[in-house]
């Protein structure tokens, strides 16, 4: 993700606490109160400019969605997307690090984690930063319901192969694997910004679904 300095971003974010939650740790274990219902909560870690999470919120009004992104300069685009979509009641954004999910969510708060076109971190010494590294899987398990799911899409073959291995080694059950998602595009597939960019270049999109198993 190319980062441009946007000095106005932090003020714009602060002006929209109804979308970008300013104090997420206060809602740990109580997200149902934020949404005013008991619908399942799906989160996307590394939401980028937010096309996917906003599209999912509009497509599935009976599911709550939270998009999580590290950078002001990027999440501000997701905020603009959400506002353009008339701020769906089932959508919120958090400007936090996905490595710290258990500061903001309690066990059973989340039913599904989406990872889309996560940064590949190809150098072995950076493996711990990959969002499908064992350390991140443990964090997801800490906040997910029993048998909670991870849904992952990428254009990066190396990261996909690494993720298949990492997820299997963790003891998760792979329930779906595609080496060319767009060859049989599911009707309900919502494209991310990166997915549009890479598929337009003719690159295959890899996708997997996996769930944690009861211990
Ligand atoms: N998901 C979007 C898409 O498919 O178009 C964006 C993909 S972009 C390559 C990856 C995004 O993940 C970047 O915006 C980056 O800032 C964010 N990111 C990376 N590591 C993160 C972390 N630990 N917590 C939250 N966001 C993260």
Short mmCIF file of C-alpha atoms and ligand atoms in Angstrom, two decimals:
data_model
loop_
_atom_site.label_atom_id
_atom_site.label_comp_id
_atom_site.label_asym_id
_atom_site.label_seq_id
_atom_site.Cartn_x
_atom_site.Cartn_y
_atom_site.Cartn_z
CA UNK A 1 0.00 0.00 0.00
CA UNK A 2 1.53 3.33 -1.08
CA UNK A 3 1.31 5.77 1.80
CA UNK A 4 0.84 9.46 1.13
CA UNK A 5 1.11 11.91 3.97
CA UNK A 6 -2.35 13.32 4.61
CA UNK A 7 -2.06 15.94 7.36
CA UNK A 8 -5.86 16.34 7.44
CA UNK A 9 -6.48 12.63 8.05
CA UNK A 10 -6.29 12.54 11.85
CA UNK A 11 -8.76 15.44 12.17
CA UNK A 12 -11.19 13.85 9.70
CA UNK A 13 -10.93 10.55 11.61
CA UNK A 14 -11.56 12.28 14.95
CA UNK A 15 -14.64 13.95 13.45
CA UNK A 16 -16.23 10.55 12.69
CA UNK A 17 -16.29 8.52 15.92
CA UNK A 18 -19.56 6.94 14.72
CA UNK A 19 -17.50 5.00 12.12
CA UNK A 20 -13.90 4.90 13.42
CA UNK A 21 -14.21 3.89 17.06
CA UNK A 22 -11.86 6.13 19.08
CA UNK A 23 -11.55 3.95 22.24
CA UNK A 24 -11.93 0.32 21.10
CA UNK A 25 -10.48 -1.22 24.27
CA UNK A 26 -13.56 0.03 26.15
CA UNK A 27 -15.79 -2.22 24.05
CA UNK A 28 -13.88 -5.44 24.63
CA UNK A 29 -16.46 -8.20 25.25
CA UNK A 30 -19.31 -5.72 24.57
CA UNK A 31 -19.36 -5.15 20.82
CA UNK A 32 -23.01 -6.17 20.66
CA UNK A 33 -23.80 -2.93 22.52
CA UNK A 34 -21.94 -0.91 19.90
CA UNK A 35 -24.03 -2.45 17.10
CA UNK A 36 -27.23 -2.67 19.16
CA UNK A 37 -27.84 -6.32 18.18
CA UNK A 38 -26.52 -9.85 18.72
CA UNK A 39 -25.58 -10.54 15.09
CA UNK A 40 -22.24 -12.28 14.42
CA UNK A 41 -19.16 -10.08 14.08
CA UNK A 42 -16.72 -10.52 11.16
CA UNK A 43 -13.48 -8.53 11.08
CA UNK A 44 -10.97 -7.81 8.33
CA UNK A 45 -7.35 -7.29 9.38
CA UNK A 46 -5.51 -5.01 6.94
CA UNK A 47 -8.65 -3.51 5.46
CA UNK A 48 -6.77 -0.95 3.33
CA UNK A 49 -9.09 1.47 1.54
CA UNK A 50 -12.16 -0.45 2.67
CA UNK A 51 -13.89 -1.48 -0.56
CA UNK A 52 -14.28 -5.10 0.66
CA UNK A 53 -15.55 -4.42 4.17
CA UNK A 54 -18.03 -1.75 3.00
CA UNK A 55 -19.26 -4.04 0.22
CA UNK A 56 -19.70 -6.91 2.65
CA UNK A 57 -21.61 -4.70 5.10
CA UNK A 58 -24.00 -3.60 2.37
CA UNK A 59 -24.40 -7.14 1.03
CA UNK A 60 -25.02 -8.75 4.47
CA UNK A 61 -27.02 -6.45 6.76
CA UNK A 62 -27.44 -9.23 9.36
CA UNK A 63 -23.72 -9.48 10.02
CA UNK A 64 -21.64 -6.85 11.82
CA UNK A 65 -18.30 -5.87 10.28
CA UNK A 66 -15.17 -4.18 11.60
CA UNK A 67 -12.32 -3.20 9.28
CA UNK A 68 -8.91 -2.91 10.97
CA UNK A 69 -6.07 -0.88 9.50
CA UNK A 70 -2.73 0.38 10.81
CA UNK A 71 -2.39 3.73 9.06
CA UNK A 72 -4.35 7.00 9.26
CA UNK A 73 -3.49 7.81 5.64
CA UNK A 74 -5.09 4.54 4.47
CA UNK A 75 -8.02 4.11 6.85
CA UNK A 76 -9.17 7.60 5.97
CA UNK A 77 -10.03 6.23 2.48
CA UNK A 78 -12.04 3.43 4.12
CA UNK A 79 -13.83 6.10 6.15
CA UNK A 80 -14.65 8.03 2.96
CA UNK A 81 -15.92 4.79 1.38
CA UNK A 82 -18.16 4.11 4.40
CA UNK A 83 -19.53 7.67 4.38
CA UNK A 84 -20.21 7.45 0.64
CA UNK A 85 -22.17 4.24 1.36
CA UNK A 86 -24.20 6.25 3.93
CA UNK A 87 -22.32 4.78 6.94
CA UNK A 88 -24.01 1.33 7.14
CA UNK A 89 -25.20 0.62 10.70
CA UNK A 90 -23.39 -2.74 10.67
CA UNK A 91 -19.94 -1.31 9.81
CA UNK A 92 -17.20 0.15 11.99
CA UNK A 93 -13.47 0.76 11.51
CA UNK A 94 -10.57 0.54 13.96
CA UNK A 95 -7.18 2.18 13.49
CA UNK A 96 -5.15 -0.38 15.43
CA UNK A 97 -2.54 -3.09 14.90
CA UNK A 98 -3.98 -6.53 14.17
CA UNK A 99 -1.23 -7.98 16.37
CA UNK A 100 -3.07 -6.47 19.36
CA UNK A 101 -6.56 -7.83 18.65
CA UNK A 102 -6.86 -9.30 22.13
CA UNK A 103 -6.65 -5.80 23.63
CA UNK A 104 -9.90 -4.93 21.87
CA UNK A 105 -11.79 -8.23 21.58
CA UNK A 106 -12.55 -10.95 24.14
CA UNK A 107 -12.85 -14.68 23.39
CA UNK A 108 -16.07 -15.28 21.41
CA UNK A 109 -16.45 -11.65 20.27
CA UNK A 110 -15.57 -12.52 16.65
CA UNK A 111 -17.00 -15.24 14.35
CA UNK A 112 -14.78 -14.79 11.30
CA UNK A 113 -11.49 -13.10 10.36
CA UNK A 114 -10.90 -11.94 6.78
CA UNK A 115 -7.36 -11.43 5.46
CA UNK A 116 -7.19 -9.97 1.97
CA UNK A 117 -3.98 -9.44 -0.01
CA UNK A 118 -1.95 -9.18 3.19
CA UNK A 119 1.58 -7.83 2.87
CA UNK A 120 3.73 -10.85 1.85
CA UNK A 121 6.88 -10.03 3.84
CA UNK A 122 8.94 -12.35 1.60
CA UNK A 123 12.17 -12.26 3.64
CA UNK A 124 12.43 -15.18 6.06
CA UNK A 125 13.56 -12.86 8.84
CA UNK A 126 10.23 -10.98 8.51
CA UNK A 127 8.05 -14.12 8.63
CA UNK A 128 6.60 -13.15 12.01
CA UNK A 129 4.97 -10.10 10.37
CA UNK A 130 2.91 -12.22 7.95
CA UNK A 131 -0.74 -12.15 9.04
CA UNK A 132 -0.91 -15.94 8.73
CA UNK A 133 2.14 -16.52 10.96
CA UNK A 134 1.53 -18.77 13.97
CA UNK A 135 1.69 -15.73 16.30
CA UNK A 136 -1.20 -14.05 14.46
CA UNK A 137 -3.17 -17.33 14.28
CA UNK A 138 -2.93 -17.56 18.08
CA UNK A 139 -4.23 -13.97 18.36
CA UNK A 140 -7.19 -14.76 16.08
CA UNK A 141 -7.97 -17.90 18.10
CA UNK A 142 -7.95 -15.77 21.28
CA UNK A 143 -10.84 -13.62 20.02
CA UNK A 144 -12.81 -16.04 17.83
CA UNK A 145 -15.71 -18.26 18.80
CA UNK A 146 -14.99 -22.01 18.97
CA UNK A 147 -14.48 -23.29 15.44
CA UNK A 148 -14.19 -19.69 14.22
CA UNK A 149 -13.04 -19.14 10.65
CA UNK A 150 -10.32 -17.43 8.67
CA UNK A 151 -11.00 -16.49 5.02
CA UNK A 152 -7.91 -15.49 3.08
CA UNK A 153 -7.38 -14.18 -0.48
CA UNK A 154 -4.09 -13.26 -2.13
CA UNK A 155 -2.35 -12.93 -5.48
CA UNK A 156 0.95 -13.98 -3.89
CA UNK A 157 1.73 -17.65 -4.47
CA UNK A 158 4.59 -17.70 -1.94
CA UNK A 159 2.42 -16.24 0.81
CA UNK A 160 -0.43 -18.60 -0.09
CA UNK A 161 1.81 -21.69 0.13
CA UNK A 162 3.28 -20.42 3.40
CA UNK A 163 -0.23 -19.85 4.76
CA UNK A 164 -1.47 -23.32 3.80
CA UNK A 165 1.47 -24.80 5.72
CA UNK A 166 1.21 -22.45 8.69
CA UNK A 167 -2.56 -22.95 9.06
CA UNK A 168 -2.29 -26.75 8.77
CA UNK A 169 0.65 -26.89 11.19
CA UNK A 170 -1.45 -24.90 13.69
CA UNK A 171 -4.02 -27.73 13.61
CA UNK A 172 -6.71 -25.78 11.77
CA UNK A 173 -9.01 -27.52 9.29
CA UNK A 174 -8.82 -26.27 5.70
CA UNK A 175 -12.40 -26.29 4.39
CA UNK A 176 -11.89 -24.58 1.00
CA UNK A 177 -8.89 -23.99 -1.26
CA UNK A 178 -8.91 -22.37 -4.71
CA UNK A 179 -5.87 -21.74 -6.90
CA UNK A 180 -7.92 -19.59 -9.29
CA UNK A 181 -10.89 -18.00 -7.59
CA UNK A 182 -11.95 -16.03 -10.63
CA UNK A 183 -12.14 -19.14 -12.84
CA UNK A 184 -15.32 -20.00 -10.93
CA UNK A 185 -16.16 -16.67 -9.38
CA UNK A 186 -18.63 -17.09 -6.51
CA UNK A 187 -21.66 -14.85 -7.07
CA UNK A 188 -21.22 -13.18 -3.70
CA UNK A 189 -17.48 -12.44 -4.10
CA UNK A 190 -16.73 -8.84 -3.14
CA UNK A 191 -13.53 -7.65 -4.80
CA UNK A 192 -10.89 -5.76 -2.84
CA UNK A 193 -8.88 -2.93 -4.39
CA UNK A 194 -5.84 -5.22 -4.75
CA UNK A 195 -7.96 -8.02 -6.16
CA UNK A 196 -9.21 -5.70 -8.93
CA UNK A 197 -5.68 -4.55 -9.67
CA UNK A 198 -4.05 -7.99 -9.82
CA UNK A 199 -6.88 -9.83 -11.58
CA UNK A 200 -6.91 -7.09 -14.27
CA UNK A 201 -3.27 -8.06 -14.94
CA UNK A 202 -4.37 -11.68 -15.43
CA UNK A 203 -2.88 -12.96 -12.18
CA UNK A 204 -4.73 -15.84 -10.51
CA UNK A 205 -6.32 -15.12 -7.16
CA UNK A 206 -5.75 -17.74 -4.45
CA UNK A 207 -8.30 -18.24 -1.71
CA UNK A 208 -8.69 -20.44 1.34
CA UNK A 209 -11.09 -20.91 4.21
CA UNK A 210 -10.02 -22.60 7.42
CA UNK A 211 -11.49 -23.12 10.85
CA UNK A 212 -10.02 -23.63 14.30
CA UNK A 213 -10.71 -27.00 15.85
CA UNK A 214 -11.92 -27.69 19.37
CA UNK A 215 -9.04 -28.66 21.66
N1 LIG B 1 -7.02 -5.63 1.99
C1 LIG B 1 -6.78 -4.55 1.07
C2 LIG B 1 -6.95 -5.01 -0.35
O1 LIG B 1 -7.01 -6.24 -0.57
O2 LIG B 1 -7.07 -4.17 -1.25
C3 LIG B 1 -5.40 -3.91 1.31
C4 LIG B 1 -4.21 -4.78 1.02
S1 LIG B 1 -2.66 -3.98 1.43
C5 LIG B 1 -1.47 -4.89 0.58
C6 LIG B 1 -2.41 -4.54 3.11
C7 LIG B 1 -2.96 -3.59 4.16
O3 LIG B 1 -2.84 -4.20 5.44
C8 LIG B 1 -2.21 -2.27 4.25
O4 LIG B 1 -3.16 -1.21 4.17
C9 LIG B 1 -1.52 -2.32 5.60
O5 LIG B 1 -1.38 -1.04 6.20
C10 LIG B 1 -2.45 -3.22 6.39
N2 LIG B 1 -1.78 -3.95 7.49
C11 LIG B 1 -0.62 -4.63 7.43
N3 LIG B 1 -0.31 -5.17 8.62
C12 LIG B 1 -1.32 -4.82 9.46
C13 LIG B 1 -1.56 -5.05 10.83
N4 LIG B 1 -0.70 -5.77 11.59
N5 LIG B 1 -2.68 -4.54 11.39
C14 LIG B 1 -3.55 -3.81 10.64
N6 LIG B 1 -3.36 -3.54 9.33
C15 LIG B 1 -2.26 -4.04 8.74
#
